């Protein structure tokens, strides 16, 4: 809309036509303001209530409007993570409970996409999260306590086997060689 | 946070598959020519009769390929991505036998990629790959390090592929960013062969008219 | 055994030593040419990489892994036959043990090379020693096979000591100085003293006991290479015993063939008679029936439940692309040879040899049926993998198969083909009852 108006003002091609257009636009889309506030939920473990109040410039609340709530995150660049959406009631208030994934300060945005008669708008608020959802944890591999000991047992067996082979070879060789020092003759039959 | 993922990555696969872009073919979508450094054979997609099924590496929590490697060439980064140290890999292909998803490939031939005179591939940046070693989808660690989305997510015109962070609980397909746990729950996402207990971290979202069968 | 027979026995045992007539050289040249062709193929593969084989992304294990399992299996039978016959004190073993033990070592040397041939980066084979991860079945393989290899060498060497002494004493200057020095050193001053006899009997006894669990471990570990994966055709608890039995079966069959061939070539007919072949056939039949039982047990449990992961493999094996191979193996490579070997009556040697040859072929097919369908089976919803070997794999396989007789011929050119000492011992046992104490208990003279 503003583009249309700026175009009209700068170019000044047809004053009447542009004024008419601007007038139609203003008449069609009333501006609205979105006030966003965050507060802890009644049950703190459930997180925070994000409450968006959508009010038209003439002071009347905008009801039956869909408000989308976003959390501003850094994930491969700044992104708006969709938390969810809610519809405004008779007072123009839309609420959503949000339990952040992590503690710490967060920036929340509520957006109203606009509809016939009401222009799009958005509101911002911050949130210092002191409760968060259960963190993602990696469970240790099953049986890891047991399987970490198995190599030692098997290693001991392997060493024992090697010792036995060594004994069979070296022991026999020693026995044969010491036996040879004694007097004696090899019998062929 | 930069593009580097905090701890545990996942790749979500939205069920837009079977329509439009993905139906047209397979891997070239995932490996755009613009990024010719992309490793490996372009066989990352399974094609069924009813649907096309993207098959990245599932980056299992309890990865079978990790355990069977005789020289510990396969390792898991802090983010949970399973990578192959191609300077150590001896090419025995035991991991290919162990992978329940067939997600690994062997570089039978000289793999494609720029042979940069000064840059040698490192375990965390195995690009270009080495002949005679095993390679795999690595969630494009060489791109995510630079804050870029994985090539498949970036390239999917339908926005069917999401990459997410399970700890930060966020996922994005490049255009739209969602809360991961919520997204999975609301879309009845499932993990392929979850019953094997390997803890795969790729989720599929069905229910777009495809017939799913294992 | 009278002294004339004994003289004759010694003469025949020593006959191949230093023998070099034209036939011998022709055989050596032909076998060497085959081995050289195998080497050429391997160098060809080394230069170009594994893409010259029929291996691909879906079927990434093929002929090399099959051959590894197959040849180590053959080796197994040799060691096992010798050890079992020793421990059970079977008297008829005396002329056979040396052949069996040598077969074991030769086949093992060939089989142990295959994992290296299969590597994508053989130049990094040393990494297995530098960075071993104990959780990997391949490291288990490395440990088990190297232990078994050393044990097989010791098991071959110890009973050889008295015979080396005999070579040292009886071979004249014709043997050459180097060889005589080798005999002298290796014989360790053996003179047949009672004390020497005792330590030798103890050493052989330990090795005979040890070689059996070692051989079992080698083949179990080879089976676990497959069974620890999540693939439908492989993830089976019965795999280890199945592999062990398969190895024994093919090994005994190989021993029968080797014994029959060398008996002819070296003129040992007097000492290795139809009786020996009949006994070996009994061993073969017992193992074959056992194998059949294990196989039925495996397939029955899998085919009854029909899990989704195993069903495609079973379908492919019983009625799909691999059905011809499977039924040829089952009928022609297992049931038929057992019947042929079990029949009473004449031609015991010919029947034993026919049965053994069929079983060896069958067991190779069976290994193929384990490795390839298990690999080719789709783990994801896609098509089956395909595998056809190229000339490289075939040439290497043939070359390695030729290496076994070559190694045996070369070995027996320098060392006695039959254990003279053992024959004396067995004969002596009839005279001296105390000799019946099991060898591993240190069965001494008194």
Coordinates of C-alpha atoms in Angstrom, one line a residue, chain C residues 167-176 180:
Chain C
X167 CA 65.9 -86.8 7.3
X168 CA 69.0 -85.5 9.0
X169 CA 70.3 -89.0 9.6
X170 CA 69.3 -90.8 6.5
X171 CA 69.6 -88.3 3.7
X172 CA 73.0 -88.4 2.3
X173 CA 75.1 -85.6 0.9
X174 CA 72.8 -85.6 -2.1
X175 CA 70.4 -83.4 -0.1
X176 CA 72.8 -80.5 -0.2
X180 CA 70.9 -80.7 5.7

